PDB file of C-alpha atoms in Angstrom:
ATOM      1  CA  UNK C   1      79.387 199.518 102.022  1.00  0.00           C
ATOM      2  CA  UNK C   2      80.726 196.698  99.664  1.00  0.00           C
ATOM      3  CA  UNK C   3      83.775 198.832  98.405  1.00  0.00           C
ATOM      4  CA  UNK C   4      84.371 199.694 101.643  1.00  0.00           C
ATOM      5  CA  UNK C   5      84.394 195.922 103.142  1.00  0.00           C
ATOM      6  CA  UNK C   6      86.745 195.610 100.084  1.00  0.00           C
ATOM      7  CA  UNK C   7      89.595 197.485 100.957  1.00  0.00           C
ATOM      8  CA  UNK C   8      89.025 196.284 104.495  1.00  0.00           C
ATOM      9  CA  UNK C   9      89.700 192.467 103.389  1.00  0.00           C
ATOM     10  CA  UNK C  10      92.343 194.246 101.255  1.00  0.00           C
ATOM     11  CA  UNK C  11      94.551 195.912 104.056  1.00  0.00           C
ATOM     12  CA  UNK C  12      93.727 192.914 106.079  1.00  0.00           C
ATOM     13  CA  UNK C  13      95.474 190.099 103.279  1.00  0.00           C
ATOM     14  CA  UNK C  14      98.123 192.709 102.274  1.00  0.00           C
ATOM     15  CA  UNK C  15      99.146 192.928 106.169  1.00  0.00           C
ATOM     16  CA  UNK C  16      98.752 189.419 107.059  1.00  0.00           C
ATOM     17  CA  UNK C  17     101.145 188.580 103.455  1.00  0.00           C
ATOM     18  CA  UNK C  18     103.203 190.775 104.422  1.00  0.00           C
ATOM     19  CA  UNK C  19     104.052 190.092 108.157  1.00  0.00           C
ATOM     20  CA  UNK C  20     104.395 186.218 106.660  1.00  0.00           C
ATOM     21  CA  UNK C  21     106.939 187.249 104.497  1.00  0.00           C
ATOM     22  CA  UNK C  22     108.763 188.796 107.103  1.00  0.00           C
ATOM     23  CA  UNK C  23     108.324 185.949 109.717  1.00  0.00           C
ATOM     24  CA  UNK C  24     109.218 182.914 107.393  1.00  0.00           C
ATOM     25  CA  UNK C  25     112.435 184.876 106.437  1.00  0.00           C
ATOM     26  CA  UNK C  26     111.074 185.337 102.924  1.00  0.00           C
ATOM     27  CA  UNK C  27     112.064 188.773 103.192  1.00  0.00           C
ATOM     28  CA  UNK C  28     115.235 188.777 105.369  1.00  0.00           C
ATOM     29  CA  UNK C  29     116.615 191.245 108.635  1.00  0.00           C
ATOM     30  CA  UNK C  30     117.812 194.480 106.967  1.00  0.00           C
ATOM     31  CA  UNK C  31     115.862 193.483 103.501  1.00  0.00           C
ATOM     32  CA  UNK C  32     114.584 196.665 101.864  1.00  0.00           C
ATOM     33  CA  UNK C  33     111.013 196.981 101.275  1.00  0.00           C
ATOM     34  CA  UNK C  34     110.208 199.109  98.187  1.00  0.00           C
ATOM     35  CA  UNK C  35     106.108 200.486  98.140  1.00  0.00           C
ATOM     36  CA  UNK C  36     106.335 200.263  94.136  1.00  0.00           C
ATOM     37  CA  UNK C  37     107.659 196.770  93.638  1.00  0.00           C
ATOM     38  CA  UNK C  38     105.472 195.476  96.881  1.00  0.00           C
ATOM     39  CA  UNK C  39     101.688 196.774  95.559  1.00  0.00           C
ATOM     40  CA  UNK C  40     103.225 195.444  91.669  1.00  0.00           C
ATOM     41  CA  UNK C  41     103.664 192.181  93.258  1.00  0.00           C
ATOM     42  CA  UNK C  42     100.330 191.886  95.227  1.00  0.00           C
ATOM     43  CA  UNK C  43      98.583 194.048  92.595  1.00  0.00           C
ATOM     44  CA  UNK C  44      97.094 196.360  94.808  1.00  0.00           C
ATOM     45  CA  UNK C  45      97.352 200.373  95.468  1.00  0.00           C
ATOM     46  CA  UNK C  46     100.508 202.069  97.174  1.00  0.00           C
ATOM     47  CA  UNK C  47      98.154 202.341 100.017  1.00  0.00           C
ATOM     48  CA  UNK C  48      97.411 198.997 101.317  1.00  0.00           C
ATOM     49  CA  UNK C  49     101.022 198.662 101.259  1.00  0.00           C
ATOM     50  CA  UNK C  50     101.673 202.047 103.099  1.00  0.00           C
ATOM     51  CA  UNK C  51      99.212 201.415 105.724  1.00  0.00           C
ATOM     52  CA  UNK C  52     100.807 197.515 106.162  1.00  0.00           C
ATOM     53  CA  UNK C  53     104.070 198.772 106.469  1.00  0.00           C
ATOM     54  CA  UNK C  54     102.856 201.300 109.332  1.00  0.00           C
ATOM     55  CA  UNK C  55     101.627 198.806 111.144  1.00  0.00           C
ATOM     56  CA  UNK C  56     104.722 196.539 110.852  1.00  0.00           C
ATOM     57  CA  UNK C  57     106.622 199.020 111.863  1.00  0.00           C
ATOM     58  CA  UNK C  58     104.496 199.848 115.171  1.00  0.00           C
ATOM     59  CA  UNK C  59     105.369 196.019 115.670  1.00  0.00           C
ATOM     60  CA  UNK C  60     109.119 196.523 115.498  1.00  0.00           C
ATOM     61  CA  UNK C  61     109.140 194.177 112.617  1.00  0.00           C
ATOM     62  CA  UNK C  62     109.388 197.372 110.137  1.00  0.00           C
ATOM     63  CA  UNK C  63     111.975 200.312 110.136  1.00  0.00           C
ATOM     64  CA  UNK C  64     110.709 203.619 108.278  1.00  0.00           C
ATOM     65  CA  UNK C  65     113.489 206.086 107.725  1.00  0.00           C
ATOM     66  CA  UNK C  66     112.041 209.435 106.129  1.00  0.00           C
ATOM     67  CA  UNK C  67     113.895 210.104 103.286  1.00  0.00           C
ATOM     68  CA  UNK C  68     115.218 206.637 102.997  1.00  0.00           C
ATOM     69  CA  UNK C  69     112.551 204.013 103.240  1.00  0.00           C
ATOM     70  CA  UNK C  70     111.709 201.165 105.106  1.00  0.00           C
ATOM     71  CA  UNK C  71     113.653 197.971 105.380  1.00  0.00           C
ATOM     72  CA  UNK C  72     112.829 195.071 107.151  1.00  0.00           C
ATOM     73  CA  UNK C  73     113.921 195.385 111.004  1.00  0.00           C
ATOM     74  CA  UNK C  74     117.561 193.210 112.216  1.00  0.00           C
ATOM     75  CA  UNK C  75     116.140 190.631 114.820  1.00  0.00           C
ATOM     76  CA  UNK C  76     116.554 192.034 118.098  1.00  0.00           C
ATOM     77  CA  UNK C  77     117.711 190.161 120.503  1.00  0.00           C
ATOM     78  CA  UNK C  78     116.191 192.187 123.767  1.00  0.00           C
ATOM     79  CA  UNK C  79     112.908 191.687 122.043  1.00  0.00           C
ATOM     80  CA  UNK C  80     113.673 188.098 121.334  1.00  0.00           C
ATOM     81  CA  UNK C  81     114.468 188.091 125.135  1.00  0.00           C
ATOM     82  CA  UNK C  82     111.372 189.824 126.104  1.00  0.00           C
ATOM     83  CA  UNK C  83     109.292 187.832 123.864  1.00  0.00           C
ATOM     84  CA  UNK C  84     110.216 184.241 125.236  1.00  0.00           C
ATOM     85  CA  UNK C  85     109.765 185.595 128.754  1.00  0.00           C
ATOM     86  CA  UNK C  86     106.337 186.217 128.139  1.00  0.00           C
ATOM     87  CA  UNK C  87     105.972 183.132 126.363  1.00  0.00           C
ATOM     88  CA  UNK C  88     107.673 180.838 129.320  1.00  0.00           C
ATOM     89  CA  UNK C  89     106.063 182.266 132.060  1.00  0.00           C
ATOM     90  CA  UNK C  90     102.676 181.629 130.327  1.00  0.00           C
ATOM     91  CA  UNK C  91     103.587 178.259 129.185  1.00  0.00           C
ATOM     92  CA  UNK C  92     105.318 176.773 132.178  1.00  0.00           C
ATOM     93  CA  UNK C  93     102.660 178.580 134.009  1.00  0.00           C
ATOM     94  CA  UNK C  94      99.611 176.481 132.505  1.00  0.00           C
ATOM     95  CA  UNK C  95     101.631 173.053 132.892  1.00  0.00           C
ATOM     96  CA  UNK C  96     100.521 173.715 136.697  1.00  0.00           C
ATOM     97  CA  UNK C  97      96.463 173.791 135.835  1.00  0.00           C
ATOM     98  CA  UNK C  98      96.829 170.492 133.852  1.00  0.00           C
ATOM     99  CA  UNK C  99      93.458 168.605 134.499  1.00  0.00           C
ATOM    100  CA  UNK C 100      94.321 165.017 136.303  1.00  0.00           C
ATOM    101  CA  UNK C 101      92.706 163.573 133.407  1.00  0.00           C
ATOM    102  CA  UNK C 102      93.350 165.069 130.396  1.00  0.00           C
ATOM    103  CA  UNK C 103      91.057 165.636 127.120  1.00  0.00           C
ATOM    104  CA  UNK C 104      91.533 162.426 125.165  1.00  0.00           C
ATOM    105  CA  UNK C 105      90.762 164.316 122.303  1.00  0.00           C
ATOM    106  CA  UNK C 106      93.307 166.891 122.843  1.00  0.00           C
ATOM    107  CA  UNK C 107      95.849 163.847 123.413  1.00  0.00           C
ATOM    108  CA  UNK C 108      95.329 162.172 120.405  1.00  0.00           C
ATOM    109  CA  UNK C 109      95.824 165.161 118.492  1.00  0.00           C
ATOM    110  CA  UNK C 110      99.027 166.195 119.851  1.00  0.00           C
ATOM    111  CA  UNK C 111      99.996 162.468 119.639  1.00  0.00           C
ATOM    112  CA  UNK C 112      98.867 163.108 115.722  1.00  0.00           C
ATOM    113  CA  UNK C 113     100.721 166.356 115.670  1.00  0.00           C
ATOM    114  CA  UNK C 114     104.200 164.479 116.640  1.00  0.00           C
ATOM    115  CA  UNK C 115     103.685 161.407 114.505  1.00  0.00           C
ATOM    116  CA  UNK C 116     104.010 164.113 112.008  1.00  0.00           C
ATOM    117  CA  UNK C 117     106.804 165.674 112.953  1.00  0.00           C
ATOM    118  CA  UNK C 118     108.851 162.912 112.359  1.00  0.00           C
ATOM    119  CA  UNK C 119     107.511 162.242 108.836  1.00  0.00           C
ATOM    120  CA  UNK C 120     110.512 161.954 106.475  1.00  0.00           C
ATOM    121  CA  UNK C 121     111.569 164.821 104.465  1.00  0.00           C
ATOM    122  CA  UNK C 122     109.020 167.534 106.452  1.00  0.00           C
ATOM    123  CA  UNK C 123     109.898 170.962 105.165  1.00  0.00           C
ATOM    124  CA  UNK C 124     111.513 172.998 107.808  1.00  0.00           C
ATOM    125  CA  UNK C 125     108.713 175.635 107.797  1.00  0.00           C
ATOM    126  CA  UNK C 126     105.883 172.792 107.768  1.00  0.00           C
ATOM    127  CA  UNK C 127     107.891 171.590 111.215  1.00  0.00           C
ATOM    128  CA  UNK C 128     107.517 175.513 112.280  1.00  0.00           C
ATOM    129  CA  UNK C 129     103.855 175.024 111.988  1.00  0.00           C
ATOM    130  CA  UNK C 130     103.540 171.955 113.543  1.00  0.00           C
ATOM    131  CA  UNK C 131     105.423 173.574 116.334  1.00  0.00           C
ATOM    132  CA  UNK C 132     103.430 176.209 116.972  1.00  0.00           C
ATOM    133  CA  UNK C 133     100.358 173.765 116.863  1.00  0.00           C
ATOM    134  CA  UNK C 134     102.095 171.609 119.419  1.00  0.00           C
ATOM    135  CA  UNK C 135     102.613 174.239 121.940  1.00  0.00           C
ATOM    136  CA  UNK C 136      98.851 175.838 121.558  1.00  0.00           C
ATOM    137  CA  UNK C 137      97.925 172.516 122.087  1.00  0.00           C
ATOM    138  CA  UNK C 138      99.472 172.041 125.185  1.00  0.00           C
ATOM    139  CA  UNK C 139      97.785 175.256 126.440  1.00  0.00           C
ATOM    140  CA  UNK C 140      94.258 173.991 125.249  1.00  0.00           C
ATOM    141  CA  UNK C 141      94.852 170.856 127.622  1.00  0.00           C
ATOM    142  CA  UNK C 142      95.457 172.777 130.242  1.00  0.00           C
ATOM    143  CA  UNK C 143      92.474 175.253 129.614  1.00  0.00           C
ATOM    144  CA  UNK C 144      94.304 178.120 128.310  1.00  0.00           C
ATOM    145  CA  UNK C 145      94.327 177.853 124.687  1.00  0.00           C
ATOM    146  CA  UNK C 146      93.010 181.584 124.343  1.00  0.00           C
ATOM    147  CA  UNK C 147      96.159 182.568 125.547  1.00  0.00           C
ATOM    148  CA  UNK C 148      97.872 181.724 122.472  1.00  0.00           C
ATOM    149  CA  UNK C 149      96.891 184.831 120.399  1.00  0.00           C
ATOM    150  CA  UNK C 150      98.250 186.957 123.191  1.00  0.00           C
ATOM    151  CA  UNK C 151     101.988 185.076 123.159  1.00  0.00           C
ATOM    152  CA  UNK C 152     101.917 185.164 119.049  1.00  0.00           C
ATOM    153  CA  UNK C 153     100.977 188.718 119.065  1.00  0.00           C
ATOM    154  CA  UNK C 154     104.264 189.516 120.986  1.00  0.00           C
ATOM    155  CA  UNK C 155     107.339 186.974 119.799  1.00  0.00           C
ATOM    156  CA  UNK C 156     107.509 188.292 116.175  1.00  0.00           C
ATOM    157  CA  UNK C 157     111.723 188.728 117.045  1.00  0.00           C
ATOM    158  CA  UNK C 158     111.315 185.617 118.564  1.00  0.00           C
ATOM    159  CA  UNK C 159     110.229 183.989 115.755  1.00  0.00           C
ATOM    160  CA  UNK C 160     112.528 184.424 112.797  1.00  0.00           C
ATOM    161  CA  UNK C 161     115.221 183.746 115.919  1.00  0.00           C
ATOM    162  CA  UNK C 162     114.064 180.443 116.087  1.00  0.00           C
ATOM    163  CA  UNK C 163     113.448 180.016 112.721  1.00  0.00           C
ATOM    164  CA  UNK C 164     117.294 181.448 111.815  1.00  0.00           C
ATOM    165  CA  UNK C 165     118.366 178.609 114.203  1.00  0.00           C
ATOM    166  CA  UNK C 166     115.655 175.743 112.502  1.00  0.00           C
ATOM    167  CA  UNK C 167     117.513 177.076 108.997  1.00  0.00           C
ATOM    168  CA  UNK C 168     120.847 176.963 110.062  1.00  0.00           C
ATOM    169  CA  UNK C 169     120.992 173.142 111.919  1.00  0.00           C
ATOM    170  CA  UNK C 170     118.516 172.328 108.709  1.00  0.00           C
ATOM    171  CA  UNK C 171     117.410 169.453 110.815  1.00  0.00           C
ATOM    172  CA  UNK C 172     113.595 169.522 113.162  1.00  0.00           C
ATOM    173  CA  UNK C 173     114.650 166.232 114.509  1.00  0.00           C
ATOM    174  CA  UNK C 174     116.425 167.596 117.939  1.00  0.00           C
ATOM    175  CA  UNK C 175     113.346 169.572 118.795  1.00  0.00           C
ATOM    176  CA  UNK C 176     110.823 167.089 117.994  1.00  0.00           C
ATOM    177  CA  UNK C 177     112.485 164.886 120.336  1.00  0.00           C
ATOM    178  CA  UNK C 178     111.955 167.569 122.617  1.00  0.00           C
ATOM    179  CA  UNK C 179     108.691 167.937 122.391  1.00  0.00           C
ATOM    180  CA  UNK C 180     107.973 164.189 122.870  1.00  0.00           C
ATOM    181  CA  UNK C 181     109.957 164.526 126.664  1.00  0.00           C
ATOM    182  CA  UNK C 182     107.393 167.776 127.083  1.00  0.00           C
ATOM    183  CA  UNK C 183     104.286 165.462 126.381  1.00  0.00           C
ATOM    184  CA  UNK C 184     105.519 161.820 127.931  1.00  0.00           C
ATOM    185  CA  UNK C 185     105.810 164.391 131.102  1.00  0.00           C
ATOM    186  CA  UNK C 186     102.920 166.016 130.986  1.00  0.00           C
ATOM    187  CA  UNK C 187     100.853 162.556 130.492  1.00  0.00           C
ATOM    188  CA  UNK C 188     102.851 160.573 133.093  1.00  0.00           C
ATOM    189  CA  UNK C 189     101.653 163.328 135.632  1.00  0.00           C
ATOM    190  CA  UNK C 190     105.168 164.382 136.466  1.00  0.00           C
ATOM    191  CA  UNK C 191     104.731 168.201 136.422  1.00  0.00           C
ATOM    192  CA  UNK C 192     108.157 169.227 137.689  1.00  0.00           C
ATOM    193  CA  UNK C 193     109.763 167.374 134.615  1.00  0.00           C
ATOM    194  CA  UNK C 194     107.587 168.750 132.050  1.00  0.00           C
ATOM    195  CA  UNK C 195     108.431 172.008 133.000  1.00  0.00           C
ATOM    196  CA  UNK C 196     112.057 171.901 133.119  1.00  0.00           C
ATOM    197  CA  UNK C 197     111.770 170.150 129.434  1.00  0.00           C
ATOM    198  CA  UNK C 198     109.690 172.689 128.732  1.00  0.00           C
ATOM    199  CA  UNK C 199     111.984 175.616 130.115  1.00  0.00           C
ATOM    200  CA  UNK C 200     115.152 173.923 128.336  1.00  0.00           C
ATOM    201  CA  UNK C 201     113.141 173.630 125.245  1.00  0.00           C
ATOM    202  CA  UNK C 202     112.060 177.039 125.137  1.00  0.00           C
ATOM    203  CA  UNK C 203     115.604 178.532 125.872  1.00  0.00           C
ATOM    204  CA  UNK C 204     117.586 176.498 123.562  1.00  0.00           C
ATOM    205  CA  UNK C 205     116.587 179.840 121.114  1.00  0.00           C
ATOM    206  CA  UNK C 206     119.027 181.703 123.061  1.00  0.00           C
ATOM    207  CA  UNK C 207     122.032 179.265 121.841  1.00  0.00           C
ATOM    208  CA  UNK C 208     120.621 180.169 118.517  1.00  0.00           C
ATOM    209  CA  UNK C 209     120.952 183.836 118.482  1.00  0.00           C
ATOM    210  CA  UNK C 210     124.139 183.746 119.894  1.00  0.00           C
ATOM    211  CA  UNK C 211     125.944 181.040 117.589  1.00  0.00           C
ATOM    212  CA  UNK C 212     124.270 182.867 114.355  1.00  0.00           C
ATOM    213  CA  UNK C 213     125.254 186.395 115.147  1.00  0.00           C
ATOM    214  CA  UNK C 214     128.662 185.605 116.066  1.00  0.00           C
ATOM    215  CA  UNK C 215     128.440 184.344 111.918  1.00  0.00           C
ATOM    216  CA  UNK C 216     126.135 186.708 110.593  1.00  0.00           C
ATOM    217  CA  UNK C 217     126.048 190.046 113.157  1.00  0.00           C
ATOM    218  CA  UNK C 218     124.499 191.798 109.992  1.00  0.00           C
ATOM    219  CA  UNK C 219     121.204 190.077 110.701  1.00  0.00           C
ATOM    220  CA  UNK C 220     121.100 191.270 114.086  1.00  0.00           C
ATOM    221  CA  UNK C 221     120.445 195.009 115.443  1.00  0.00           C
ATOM    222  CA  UNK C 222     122.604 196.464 117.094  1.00  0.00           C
ATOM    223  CA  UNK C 223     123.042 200.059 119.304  1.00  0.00           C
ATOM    224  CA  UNK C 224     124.277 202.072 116.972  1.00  0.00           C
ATOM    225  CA  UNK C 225     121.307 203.803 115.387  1.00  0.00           C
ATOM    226  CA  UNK C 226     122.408 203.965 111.687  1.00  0.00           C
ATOM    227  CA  UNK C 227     120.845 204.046 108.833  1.00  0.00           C
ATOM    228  CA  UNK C 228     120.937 201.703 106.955  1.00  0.00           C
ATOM    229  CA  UNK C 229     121.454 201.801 103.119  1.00  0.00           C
ATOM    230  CA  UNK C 230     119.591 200.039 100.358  1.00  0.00           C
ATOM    231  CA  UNK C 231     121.076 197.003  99.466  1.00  0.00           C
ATOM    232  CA  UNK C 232     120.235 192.878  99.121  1.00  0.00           C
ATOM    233  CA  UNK C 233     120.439 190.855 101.838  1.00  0.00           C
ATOM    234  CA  UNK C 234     120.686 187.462 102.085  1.00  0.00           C
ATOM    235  CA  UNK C 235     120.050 185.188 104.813  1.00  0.00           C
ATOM    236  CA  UNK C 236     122.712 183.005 103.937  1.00  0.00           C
ATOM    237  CA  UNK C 237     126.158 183.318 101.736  1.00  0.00           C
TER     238      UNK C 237
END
């Protein structure tokens, strides 16, 4: 029973490191993933890293070609589109449940959580947390912080979109301003405002995609159906 709870926690971290890597950008769109050099890294089995890579791909954030390999999907921007519907119809959609007297508690914290988004020299990906933070919060307030999970489950596209757009202004500063309209709304009781800053906030990604493929189409997939071919890929030149 121990051995077995073992290789559950196993799968579980080599997943979870995995689907990091491939969020944060660590390992880049198109990036080959080889099952040897992965399981000498983590120092685990082949299988872990088989079974991870499974359920990556049933994600979309994975390609497995037999024959092949697997490389690390191109961001795809119908999923990134799909993704941020979800995600704006569930967040604009709690802004209308907000209590008439909102948890002072929950307040100060996302008061806390700004403050330190404007602390000097923030690491972009420290922001991207803070971010993420900022906008469960705002669900939480409005009594529908368990649908959180549900939106992060689905935006994986949508995420290393938006975080291919934090890396290439390499500046936070425009979106924490942002989210301090979102929350002077929200607490001034002007509901209508907060979620058209909200909406604008939330579609500025699309701006992204669309400036950053026009650059660098190779990190984007595309119709075609090829194969790809095993080779380094960089984010950025």
């Amino acid at each position: 029973m121990a051995q077995s709870n073992r290789q559950r926690t196993s799968r579980r971290s080599v997943y979870a490191t995995l689907r990091r890597k491939v969020l944060t950008l660590e390992f880049p769109p198109g990036a080959a993933l080889s099952e040897n050099e992965l399981a000498a890294s983590l120092g685990v089995s082949r299988t872990p890293i088989r079974e991870s890579l499974i359920l990556l791909s049933e994600e979309g954030l994975v390609q497995v070609f037999p024959q092949v390999g697997s490389f690390v999907s191109r961001v795809d921007p119908a999923k990134v589109a799909d993704a941020q519907f979800l995600r704006e119809a569930v967040e604009l959609a709690s802004l209308e449940d907000l209590p008439a007297e909102p948890d002072p508690d929950l307040v100060d914290e996302l008061r806390r959580n700004l403050e330190e988004q404007r602390r000097p020299g923030l690491g972009l990906e420290d922001f991207f947390e803070l971010d993420e933070a900022f906008h469960q919060g705002l669900l939480r307030l409005s009594g529908h912080g368990n649908a959180w999970a549900t939106v992060v489950s689905a935006k994986g596209h949508l995420d290393r979109a938006r975080r291919l757009g934090l890396y290439d202004t390499a500046s936070s500063s425009g979106f924490a301003d942002q989210h301090v309209d979102i929350l002077d709304a929200v607490l001034a009781g002007d509901v209508p405002l907060a979620r058209s800053a909200m909406r604008a906030h939330l579609r500025a990604v699309f701006d992204d995609v669309e400036r950053i493929r026009e650059r660098s189409p190779e990190l984007f997939a595309t119709d075609s159906g090829a194969v790809p071919v095993r080779r380094n890929i960089v984010v950025w030149e």
